[in-house]
Structures are given as structure tokens and as C-alpha cells.
Tab-separated table of N, CA and C in Angstrom:
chain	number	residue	atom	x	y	z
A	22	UNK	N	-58.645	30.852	-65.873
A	22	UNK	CA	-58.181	29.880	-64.906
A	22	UNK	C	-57.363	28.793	-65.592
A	23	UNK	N	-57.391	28.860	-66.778
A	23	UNK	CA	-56.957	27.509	-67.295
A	23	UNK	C	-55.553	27.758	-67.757
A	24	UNK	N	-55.446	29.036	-68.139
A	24	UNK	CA	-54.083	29.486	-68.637
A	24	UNK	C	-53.220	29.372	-67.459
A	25	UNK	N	-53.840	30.150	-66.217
A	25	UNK	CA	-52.724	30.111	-64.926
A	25	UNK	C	-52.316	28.707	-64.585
A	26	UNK	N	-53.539	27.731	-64.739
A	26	UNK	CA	-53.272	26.273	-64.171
A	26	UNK	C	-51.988	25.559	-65.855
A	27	UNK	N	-52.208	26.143	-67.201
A	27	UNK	CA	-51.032	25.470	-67.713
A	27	UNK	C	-49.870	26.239	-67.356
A	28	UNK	N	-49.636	27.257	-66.948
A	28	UNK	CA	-48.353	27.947	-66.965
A	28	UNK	C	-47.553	27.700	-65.562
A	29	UNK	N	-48.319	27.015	-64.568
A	29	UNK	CA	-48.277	26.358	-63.212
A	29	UNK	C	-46.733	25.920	-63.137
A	30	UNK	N	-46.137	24.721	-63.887
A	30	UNK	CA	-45.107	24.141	-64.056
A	30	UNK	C	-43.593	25.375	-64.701
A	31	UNK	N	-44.548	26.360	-65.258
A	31	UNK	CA	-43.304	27.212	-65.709
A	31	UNK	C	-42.807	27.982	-64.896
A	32	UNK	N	-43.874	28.695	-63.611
A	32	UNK	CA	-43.191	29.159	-62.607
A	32	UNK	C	-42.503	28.399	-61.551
A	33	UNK	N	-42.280	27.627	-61.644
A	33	UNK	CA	-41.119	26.323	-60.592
A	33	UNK	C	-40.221	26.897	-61.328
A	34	UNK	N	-40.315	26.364	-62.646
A	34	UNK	CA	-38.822	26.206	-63.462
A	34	UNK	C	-38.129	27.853	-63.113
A	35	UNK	N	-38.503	28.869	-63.354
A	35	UNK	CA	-38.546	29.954	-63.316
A	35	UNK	C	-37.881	30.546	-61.694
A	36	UNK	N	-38.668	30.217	-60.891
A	36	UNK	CA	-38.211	30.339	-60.239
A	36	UNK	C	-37.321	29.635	-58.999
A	37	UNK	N	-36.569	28.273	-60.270
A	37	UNK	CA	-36.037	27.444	-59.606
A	37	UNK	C	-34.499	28.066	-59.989
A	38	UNK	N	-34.338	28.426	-61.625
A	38	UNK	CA	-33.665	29.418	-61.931
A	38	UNK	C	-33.310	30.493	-61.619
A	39	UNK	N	-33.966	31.105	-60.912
A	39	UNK	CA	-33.918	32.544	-59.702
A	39	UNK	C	-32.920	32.037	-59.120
A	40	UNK	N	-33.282	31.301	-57.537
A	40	UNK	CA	-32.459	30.577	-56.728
A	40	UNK	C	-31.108	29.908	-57.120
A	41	UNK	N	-30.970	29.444	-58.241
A	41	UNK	CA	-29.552	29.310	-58.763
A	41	UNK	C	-28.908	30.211	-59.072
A	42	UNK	N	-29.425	31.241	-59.659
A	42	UNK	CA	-28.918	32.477	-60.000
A	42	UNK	C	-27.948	33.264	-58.760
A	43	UNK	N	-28.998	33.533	-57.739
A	43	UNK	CA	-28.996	33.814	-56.762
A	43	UNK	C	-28.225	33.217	-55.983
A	44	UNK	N	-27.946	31.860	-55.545
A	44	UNK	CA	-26.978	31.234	-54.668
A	44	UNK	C	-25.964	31.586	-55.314
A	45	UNK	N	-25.254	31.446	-56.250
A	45	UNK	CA	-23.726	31.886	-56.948
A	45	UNK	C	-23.097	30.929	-57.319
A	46	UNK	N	-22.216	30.408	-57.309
A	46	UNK	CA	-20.847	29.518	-57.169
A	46	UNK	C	-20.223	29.009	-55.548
A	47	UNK	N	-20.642	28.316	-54.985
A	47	UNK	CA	-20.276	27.756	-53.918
A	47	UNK	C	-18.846	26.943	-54.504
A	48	UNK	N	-17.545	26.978	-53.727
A	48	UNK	CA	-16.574	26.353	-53.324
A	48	UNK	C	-15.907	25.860	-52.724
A	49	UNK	N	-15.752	24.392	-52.562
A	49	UNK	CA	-15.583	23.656	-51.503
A	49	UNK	C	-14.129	23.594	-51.244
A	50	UNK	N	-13.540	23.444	-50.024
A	50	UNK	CA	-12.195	23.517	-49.458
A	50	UNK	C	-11.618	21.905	-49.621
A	51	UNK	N	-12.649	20.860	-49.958
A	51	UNK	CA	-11.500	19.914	-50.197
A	51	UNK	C	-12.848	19.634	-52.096
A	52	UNK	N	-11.277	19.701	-52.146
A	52	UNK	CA	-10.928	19.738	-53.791
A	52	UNK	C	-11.244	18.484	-54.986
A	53	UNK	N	-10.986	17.277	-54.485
A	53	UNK	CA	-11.053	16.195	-54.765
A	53	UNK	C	-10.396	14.736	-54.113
A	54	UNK	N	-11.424	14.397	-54.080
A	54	UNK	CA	-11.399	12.431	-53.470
A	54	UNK	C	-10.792	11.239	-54.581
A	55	UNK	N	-10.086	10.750	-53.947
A	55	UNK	CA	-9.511	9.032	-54.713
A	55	UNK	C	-9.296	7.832	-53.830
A	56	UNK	N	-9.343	7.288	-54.292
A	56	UNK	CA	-8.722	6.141	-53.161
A	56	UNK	C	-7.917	5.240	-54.084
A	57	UNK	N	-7.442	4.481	-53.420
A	57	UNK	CA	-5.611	3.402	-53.953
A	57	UNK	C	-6.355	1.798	-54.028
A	58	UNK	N	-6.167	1.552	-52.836
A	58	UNK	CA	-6.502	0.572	-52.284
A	58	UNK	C	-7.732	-0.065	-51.577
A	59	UNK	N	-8.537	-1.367	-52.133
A	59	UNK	CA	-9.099	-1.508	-50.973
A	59	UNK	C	-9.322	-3.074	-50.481
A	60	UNK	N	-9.101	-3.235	-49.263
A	60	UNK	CA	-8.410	-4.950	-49.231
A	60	UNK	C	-9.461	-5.042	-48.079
A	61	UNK	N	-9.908	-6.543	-48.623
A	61	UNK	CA	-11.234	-7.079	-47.561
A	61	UNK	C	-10.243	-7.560	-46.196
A	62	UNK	N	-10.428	-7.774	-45.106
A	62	UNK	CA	-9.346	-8.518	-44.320
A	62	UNK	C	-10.007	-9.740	-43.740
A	63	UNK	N	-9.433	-10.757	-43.312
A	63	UNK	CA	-9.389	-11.919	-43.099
A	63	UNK	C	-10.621	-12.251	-42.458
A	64	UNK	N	-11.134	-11.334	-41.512
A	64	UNK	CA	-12.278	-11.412	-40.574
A	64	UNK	C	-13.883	-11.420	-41.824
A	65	UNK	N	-13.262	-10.934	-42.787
A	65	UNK	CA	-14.593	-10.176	-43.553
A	65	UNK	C	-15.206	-9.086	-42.885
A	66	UNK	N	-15.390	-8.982	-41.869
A	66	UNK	CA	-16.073	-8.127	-41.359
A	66	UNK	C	-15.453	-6.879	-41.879
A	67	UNK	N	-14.381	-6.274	-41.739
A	67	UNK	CA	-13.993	-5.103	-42.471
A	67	UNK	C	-12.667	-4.887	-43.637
A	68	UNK	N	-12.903	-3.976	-44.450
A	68	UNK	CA	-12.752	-3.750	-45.752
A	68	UNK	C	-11.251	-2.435	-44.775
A	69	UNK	N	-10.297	-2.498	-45.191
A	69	UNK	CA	-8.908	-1.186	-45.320
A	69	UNK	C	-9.140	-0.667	-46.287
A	70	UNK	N	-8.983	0.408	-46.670
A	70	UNK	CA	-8.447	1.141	-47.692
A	70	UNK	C	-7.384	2.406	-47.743
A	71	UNK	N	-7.433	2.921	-48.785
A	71	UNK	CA	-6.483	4.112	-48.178
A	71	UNK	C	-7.098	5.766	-49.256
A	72	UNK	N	-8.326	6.317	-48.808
A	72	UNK	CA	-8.251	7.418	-49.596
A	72	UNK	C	-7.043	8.597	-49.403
A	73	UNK	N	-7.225	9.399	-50.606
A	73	UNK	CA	-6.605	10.547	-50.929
A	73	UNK	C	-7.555	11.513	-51.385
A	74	UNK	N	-6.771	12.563	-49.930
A	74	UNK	CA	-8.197	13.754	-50.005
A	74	UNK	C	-7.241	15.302	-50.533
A	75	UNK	N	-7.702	15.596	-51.517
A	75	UNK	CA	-6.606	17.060	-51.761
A	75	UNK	C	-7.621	18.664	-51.274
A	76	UNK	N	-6.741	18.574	-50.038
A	76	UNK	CA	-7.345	20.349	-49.425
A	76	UNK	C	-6.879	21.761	-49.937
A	77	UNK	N	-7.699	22.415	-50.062
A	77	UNK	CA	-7.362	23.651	-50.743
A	77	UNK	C	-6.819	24.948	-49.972
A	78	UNK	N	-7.261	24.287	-48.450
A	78	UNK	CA	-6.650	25.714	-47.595
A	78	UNK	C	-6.604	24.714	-46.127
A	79	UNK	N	-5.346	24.875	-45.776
A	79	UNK	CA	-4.519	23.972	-44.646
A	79	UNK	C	-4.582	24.351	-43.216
A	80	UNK	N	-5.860	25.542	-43.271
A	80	UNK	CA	-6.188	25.681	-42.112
A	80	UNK	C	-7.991	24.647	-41.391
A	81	UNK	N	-7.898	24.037	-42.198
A	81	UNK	CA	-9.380	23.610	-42.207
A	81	UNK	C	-9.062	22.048	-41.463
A	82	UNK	N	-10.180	22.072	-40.727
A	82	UNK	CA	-10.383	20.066	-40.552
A	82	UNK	C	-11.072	19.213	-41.453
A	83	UNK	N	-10.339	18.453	-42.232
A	83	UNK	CA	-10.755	17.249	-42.730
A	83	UNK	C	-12.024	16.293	-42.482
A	84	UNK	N	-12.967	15.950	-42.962
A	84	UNK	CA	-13.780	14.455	-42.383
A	84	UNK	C	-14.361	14.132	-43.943
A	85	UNK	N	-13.959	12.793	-43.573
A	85	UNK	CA	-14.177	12.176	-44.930
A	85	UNK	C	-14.691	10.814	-44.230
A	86	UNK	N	-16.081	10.461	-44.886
A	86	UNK	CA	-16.842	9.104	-44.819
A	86	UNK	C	-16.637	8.239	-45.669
A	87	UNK	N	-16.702	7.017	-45.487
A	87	UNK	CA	-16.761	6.106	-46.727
A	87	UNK	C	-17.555	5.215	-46.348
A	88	UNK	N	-18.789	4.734	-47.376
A	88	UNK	CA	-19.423	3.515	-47.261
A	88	UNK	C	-19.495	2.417	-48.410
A	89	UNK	N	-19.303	1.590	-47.484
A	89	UNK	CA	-19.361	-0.163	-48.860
A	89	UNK	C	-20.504	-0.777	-48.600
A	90	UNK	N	-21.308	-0.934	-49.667
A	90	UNK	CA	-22.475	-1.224	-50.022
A	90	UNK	C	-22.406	-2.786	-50.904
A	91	UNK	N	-23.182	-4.338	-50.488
A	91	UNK	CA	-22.506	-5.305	-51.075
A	91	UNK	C	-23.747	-6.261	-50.824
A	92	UNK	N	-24.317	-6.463	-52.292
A	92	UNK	CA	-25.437	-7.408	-52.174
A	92	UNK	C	-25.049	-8.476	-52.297
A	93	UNK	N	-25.322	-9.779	-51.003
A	93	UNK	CA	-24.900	-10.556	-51.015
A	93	UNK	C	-26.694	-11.557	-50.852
A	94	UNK	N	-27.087	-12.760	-52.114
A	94	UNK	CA	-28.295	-13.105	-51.465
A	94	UNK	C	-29.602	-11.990	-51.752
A	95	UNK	N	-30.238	-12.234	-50.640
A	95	UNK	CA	-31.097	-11.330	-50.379
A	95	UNK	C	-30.628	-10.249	-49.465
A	96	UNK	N	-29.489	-10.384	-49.146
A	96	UNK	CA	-29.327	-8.888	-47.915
A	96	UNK	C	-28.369	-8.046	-48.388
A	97	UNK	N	-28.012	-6.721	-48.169
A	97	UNK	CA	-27.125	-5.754	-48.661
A	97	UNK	C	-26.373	-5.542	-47.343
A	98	UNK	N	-25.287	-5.261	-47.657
A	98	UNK	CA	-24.088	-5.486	-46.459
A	98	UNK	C	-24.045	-4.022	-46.810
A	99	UNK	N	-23.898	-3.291	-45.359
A	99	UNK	CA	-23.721	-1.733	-45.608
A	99	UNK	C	-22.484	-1.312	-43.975
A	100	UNK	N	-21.299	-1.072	-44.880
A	100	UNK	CA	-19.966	-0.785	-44.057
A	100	UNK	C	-20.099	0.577	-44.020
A	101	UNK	N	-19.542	1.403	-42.704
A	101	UNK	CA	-18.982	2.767	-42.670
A	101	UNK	C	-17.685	2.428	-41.983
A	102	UNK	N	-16.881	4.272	-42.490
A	102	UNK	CA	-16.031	4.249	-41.562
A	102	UNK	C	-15.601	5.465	-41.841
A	103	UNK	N	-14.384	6.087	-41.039
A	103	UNK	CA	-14.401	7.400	-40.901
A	103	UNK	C	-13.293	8.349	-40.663
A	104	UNK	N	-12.998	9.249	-41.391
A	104	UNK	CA	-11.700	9.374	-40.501
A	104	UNK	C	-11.910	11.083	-40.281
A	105	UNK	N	-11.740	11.741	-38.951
A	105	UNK	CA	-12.403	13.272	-39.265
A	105	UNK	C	-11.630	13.435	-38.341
A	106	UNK	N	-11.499	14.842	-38.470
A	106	UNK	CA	-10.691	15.596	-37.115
A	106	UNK	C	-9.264	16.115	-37.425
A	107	UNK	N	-8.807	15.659	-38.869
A	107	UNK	CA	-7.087	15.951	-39.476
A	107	UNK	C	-7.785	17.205	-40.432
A	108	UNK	N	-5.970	17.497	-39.606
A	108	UNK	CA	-5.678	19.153	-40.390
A	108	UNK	C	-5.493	19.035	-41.833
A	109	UNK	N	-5.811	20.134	-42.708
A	109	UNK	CA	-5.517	19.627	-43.769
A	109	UNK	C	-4.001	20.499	-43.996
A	110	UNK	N	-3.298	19.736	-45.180
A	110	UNK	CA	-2.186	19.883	-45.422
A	110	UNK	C	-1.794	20.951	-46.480
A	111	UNK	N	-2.938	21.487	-47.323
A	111	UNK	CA	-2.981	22.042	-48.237
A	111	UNK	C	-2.536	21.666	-49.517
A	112	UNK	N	-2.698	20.420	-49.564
A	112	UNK	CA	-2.285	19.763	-50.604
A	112	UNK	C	-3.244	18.052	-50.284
A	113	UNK	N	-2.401	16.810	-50.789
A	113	UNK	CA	-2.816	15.993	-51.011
A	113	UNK	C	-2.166	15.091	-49.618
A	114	UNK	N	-3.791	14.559	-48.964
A	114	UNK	CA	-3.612	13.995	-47.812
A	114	UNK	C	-3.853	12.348	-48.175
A	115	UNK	N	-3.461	11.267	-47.931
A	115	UNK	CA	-3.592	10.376	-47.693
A	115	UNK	C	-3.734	9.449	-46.143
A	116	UNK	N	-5.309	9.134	-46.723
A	116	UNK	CA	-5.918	8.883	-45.278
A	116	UNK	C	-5.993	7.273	-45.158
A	117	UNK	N	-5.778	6.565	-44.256
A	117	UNK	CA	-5.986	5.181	-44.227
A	117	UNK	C	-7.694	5.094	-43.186
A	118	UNK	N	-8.474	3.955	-43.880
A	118	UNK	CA	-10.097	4.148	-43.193
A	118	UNK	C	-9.803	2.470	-43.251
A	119	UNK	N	-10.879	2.006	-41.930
A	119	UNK	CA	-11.024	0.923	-41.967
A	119	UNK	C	-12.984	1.133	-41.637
A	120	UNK	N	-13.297	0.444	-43.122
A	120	UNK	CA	-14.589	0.490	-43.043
A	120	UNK	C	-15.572	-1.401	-42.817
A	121	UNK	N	-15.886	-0.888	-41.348
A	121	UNK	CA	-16.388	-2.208	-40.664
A	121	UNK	C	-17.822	-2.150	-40.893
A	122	UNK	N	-18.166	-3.953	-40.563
A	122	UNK	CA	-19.887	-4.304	-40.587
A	122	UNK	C	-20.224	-3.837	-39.305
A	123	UNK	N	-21.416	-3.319	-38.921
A	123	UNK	CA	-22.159	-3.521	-37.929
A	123	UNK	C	-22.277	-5.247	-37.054
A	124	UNK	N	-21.721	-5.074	-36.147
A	124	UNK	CA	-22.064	-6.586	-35.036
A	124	UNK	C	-22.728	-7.209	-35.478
A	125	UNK	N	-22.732	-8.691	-35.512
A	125	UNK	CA	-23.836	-9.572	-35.717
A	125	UNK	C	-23.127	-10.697	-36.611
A	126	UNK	N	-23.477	-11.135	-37.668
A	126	UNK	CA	-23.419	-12.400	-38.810
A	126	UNK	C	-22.874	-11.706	-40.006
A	127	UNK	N	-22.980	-10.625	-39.789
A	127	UNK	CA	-22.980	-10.221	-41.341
A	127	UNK	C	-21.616	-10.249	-42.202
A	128	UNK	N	-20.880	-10.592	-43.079
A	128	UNK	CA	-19.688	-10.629	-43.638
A	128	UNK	C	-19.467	-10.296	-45.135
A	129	UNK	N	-18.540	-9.355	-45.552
A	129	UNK	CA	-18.422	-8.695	-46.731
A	129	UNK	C	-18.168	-10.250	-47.621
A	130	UNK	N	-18.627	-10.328	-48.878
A	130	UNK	CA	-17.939	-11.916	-49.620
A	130	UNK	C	-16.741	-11.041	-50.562
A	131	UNK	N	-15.908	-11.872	-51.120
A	131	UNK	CA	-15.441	-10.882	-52.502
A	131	UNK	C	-16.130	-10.800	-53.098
A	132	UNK	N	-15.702	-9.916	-54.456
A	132	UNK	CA	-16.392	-9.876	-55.522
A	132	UNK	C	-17.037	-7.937	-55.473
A	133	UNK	N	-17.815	-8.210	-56.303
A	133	UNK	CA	-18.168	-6.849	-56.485
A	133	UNK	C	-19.011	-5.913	-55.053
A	134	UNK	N	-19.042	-5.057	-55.510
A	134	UNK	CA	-19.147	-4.248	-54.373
A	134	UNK	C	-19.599	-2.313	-54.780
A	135	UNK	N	-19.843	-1.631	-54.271
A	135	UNK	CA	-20.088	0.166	-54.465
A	135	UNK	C	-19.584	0.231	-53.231
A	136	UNK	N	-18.805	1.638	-53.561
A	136	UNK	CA	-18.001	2.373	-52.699
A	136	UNK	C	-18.513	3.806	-52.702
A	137	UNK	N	-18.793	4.670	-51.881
A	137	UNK	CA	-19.099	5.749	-51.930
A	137	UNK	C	-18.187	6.456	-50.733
A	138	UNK	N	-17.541	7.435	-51.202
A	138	UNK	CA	-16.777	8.480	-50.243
A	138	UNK	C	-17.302	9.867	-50.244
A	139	UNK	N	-17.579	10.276	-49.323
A	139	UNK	CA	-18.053	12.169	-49.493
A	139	UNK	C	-17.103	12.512	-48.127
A	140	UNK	N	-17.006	13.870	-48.502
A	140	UNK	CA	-15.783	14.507	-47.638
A	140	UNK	C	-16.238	16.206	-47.541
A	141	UNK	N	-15.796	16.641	-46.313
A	141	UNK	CA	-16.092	18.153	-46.536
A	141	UNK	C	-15.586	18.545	-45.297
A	142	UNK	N	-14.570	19.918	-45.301
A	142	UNK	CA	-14.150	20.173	-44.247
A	142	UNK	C	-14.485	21.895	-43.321
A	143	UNK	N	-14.102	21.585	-42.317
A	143	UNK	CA	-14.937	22.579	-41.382
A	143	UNK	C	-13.621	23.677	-40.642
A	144	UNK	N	-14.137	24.834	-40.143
A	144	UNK	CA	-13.554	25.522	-39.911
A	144	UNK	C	-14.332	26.328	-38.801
A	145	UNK	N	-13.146	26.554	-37.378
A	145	UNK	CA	-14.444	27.016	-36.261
A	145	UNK	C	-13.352	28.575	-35.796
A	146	UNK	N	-13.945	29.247	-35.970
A	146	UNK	CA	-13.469	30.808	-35.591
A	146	UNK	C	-12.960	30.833	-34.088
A	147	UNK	N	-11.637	31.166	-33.817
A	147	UNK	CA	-11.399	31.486	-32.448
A	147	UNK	C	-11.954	32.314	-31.397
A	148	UNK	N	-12.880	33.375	-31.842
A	148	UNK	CA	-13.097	34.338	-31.071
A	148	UNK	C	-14.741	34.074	-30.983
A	149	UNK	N	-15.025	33.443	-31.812
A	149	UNK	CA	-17.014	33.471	-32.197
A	149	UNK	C	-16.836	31.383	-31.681
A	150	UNK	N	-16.213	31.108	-31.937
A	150	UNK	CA	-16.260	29.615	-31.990
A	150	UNK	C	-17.180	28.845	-32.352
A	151	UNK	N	-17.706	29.572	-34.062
A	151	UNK	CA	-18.492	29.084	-34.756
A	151	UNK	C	-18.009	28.672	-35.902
A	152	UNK	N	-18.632	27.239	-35.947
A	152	UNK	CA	-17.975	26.601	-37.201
A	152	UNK	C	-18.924	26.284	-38.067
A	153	UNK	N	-18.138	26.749	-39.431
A	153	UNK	CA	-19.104	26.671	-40.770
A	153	UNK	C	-18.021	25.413	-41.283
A	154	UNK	N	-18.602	24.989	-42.694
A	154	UNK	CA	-18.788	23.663	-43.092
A	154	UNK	C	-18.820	23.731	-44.680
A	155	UNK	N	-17.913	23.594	-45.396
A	155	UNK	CA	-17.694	23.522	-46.917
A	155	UNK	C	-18.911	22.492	-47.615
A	156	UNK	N	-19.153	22.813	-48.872
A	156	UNK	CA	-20.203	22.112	-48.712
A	156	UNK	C	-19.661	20.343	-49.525
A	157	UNK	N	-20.292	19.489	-49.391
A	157	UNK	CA	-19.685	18.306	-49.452
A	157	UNK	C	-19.371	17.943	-51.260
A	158	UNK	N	-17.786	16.988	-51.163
A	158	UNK	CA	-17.554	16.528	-51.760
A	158	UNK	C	-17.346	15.130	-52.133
A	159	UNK	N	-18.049	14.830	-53.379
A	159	UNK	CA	-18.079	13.358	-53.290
A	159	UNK	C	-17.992	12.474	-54.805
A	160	UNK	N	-17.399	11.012	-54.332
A	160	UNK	CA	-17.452	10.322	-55.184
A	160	UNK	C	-18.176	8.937	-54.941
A	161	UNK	N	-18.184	8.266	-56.081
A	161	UNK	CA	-18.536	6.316	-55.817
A	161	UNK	C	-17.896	5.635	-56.641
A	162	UNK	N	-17.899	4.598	-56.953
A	162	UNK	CA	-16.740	3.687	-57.808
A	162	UNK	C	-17.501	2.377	-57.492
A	163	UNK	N	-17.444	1.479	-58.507
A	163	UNK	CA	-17.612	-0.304	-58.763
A	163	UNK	C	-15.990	-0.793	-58.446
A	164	UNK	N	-15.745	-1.595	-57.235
A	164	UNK	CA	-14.802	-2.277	-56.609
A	164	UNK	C	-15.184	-3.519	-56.541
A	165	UNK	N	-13.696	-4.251	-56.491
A	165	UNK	CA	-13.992	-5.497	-56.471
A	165	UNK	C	-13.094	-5.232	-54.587
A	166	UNK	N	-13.666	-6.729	-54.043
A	166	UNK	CA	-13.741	-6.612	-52.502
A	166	UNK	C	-12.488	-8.456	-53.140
A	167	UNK	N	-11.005	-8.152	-52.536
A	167	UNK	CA	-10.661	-9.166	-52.234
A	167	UNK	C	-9.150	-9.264	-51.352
């Protein structure tokens, strides 16, 4: 009993390795995320920017999220925004996002800030009109908010 209970942890590993084995190489249809710009606007309440999404096959729809994350105090300011539903170009798309606060008091300050973008695009069959879903691509970055 004691041998099965140390060797316990080796069959996870083991057969965590299976399952990788086994899934393969997954490849995602958008390729890689950047962004240019990102400018707080006057209101504070929301942050412009402008990512760049590069698609690998120009029959697919685009959606790319972005969130700004910004400890201000004791509270963390947490922006989304969104831009989904564009064709991709098969090449390098440049998307403009305006990522806003939720209603209320809350206001981005300058200064530092995390940015996180993930993106992944979808594709729905004409005849089955089932749509599968690349699996997601993503980045984050230290920005300054001004």
C-alpha cells in the first residue's frame, strides 16, 4: 500500500503527458496581437487604443477583447472593450477599441496601468451552421495611461 500511495503523484504526471501527447498541436487562426496606441480621454472614464490583430485565413471572424486593469488607492479600476464581428483580412488588421469604466465614480488616473488583450476567431459552416472557435490568443503589457 505504501508503494502505490508514493507512486500516486507519478501517475498524474504520466498521464498528464498522455493527454498532451494525444491533443497534438492546436493552431490558432489569428496569429498574433499588438497594439500602437493607448490614450486615456478627457472623461477618464475611457482609455482608445488601437490594436493590431494578424489573421491567418481571411475567411474567419475576428473578436478581440481588451481589458485595463488600474490600482488606484484601495480599488482596482477594471475597463473592457471589444471589437468582434470583422472579417479577417488575411493579413494584418488594425482595430481601433474604446475600452470604458463601468457607470458610477470610477475614473482611470494616469500613470501605470496592465493591459491584457486575447483574441480568437470563429468560423460558422453554411450548410451545418455550426461554428467552431480557434483557440485563444493572447497578450498583456505594463502601460502607462496618459
Amino acid at each position: 500500500m505504501r508503494m502505490i500511495n508514493r507512486l500516486f503523484p507519478f501517475r498524474l504526471v504520466i498521464a498528464f503527458a498522455a493527454v498532451l501527447l494525444i491533443g497534438g498541436v492546436a493552431s490558432a487562426d489569428i496569429t498574433g496581437l499588438d497594439f500602437a496606441s493607448v490614450d486615456l480621454q478627457g472623461n477618464r472614464t475611457e482609455v482608445k487604443l488601437t490594436v493590431s490583430a494578424v489573421c491567418s485565413n481571411n475567411t474567419d471572424t475576428e473578436n478581440v477583447t481588451v481589458y485595463i486593469y488600474q490600482s488606484v488607492g484601495r480599488l482596482v479600476m477594471i475597463g473592457t472593450g471589444a471589437s468582434s464581428g470583422l472579417l479577417c483580412t488575411g493579413g494584418t488588421d488594425n482595430l481601433d477599441i474604446t475600452v470604458s469604466l463601468p457607470g458610477g465614480n470610477l475614473k482611470f488616473q494616469p500613470g501605470p496601468a496592465t493591459l491584457y488583450i486575447s483574441g480568437y476567431t470563429s468560423t460558422t459552416d453554411p450548410t451545418t451552421h455550426v461554428t467552431t472557435t480557434s483557440p485563444t490568443f493572447e497578450i498583456g503589457a505594463r502601460v502607462n495611461l496618459h
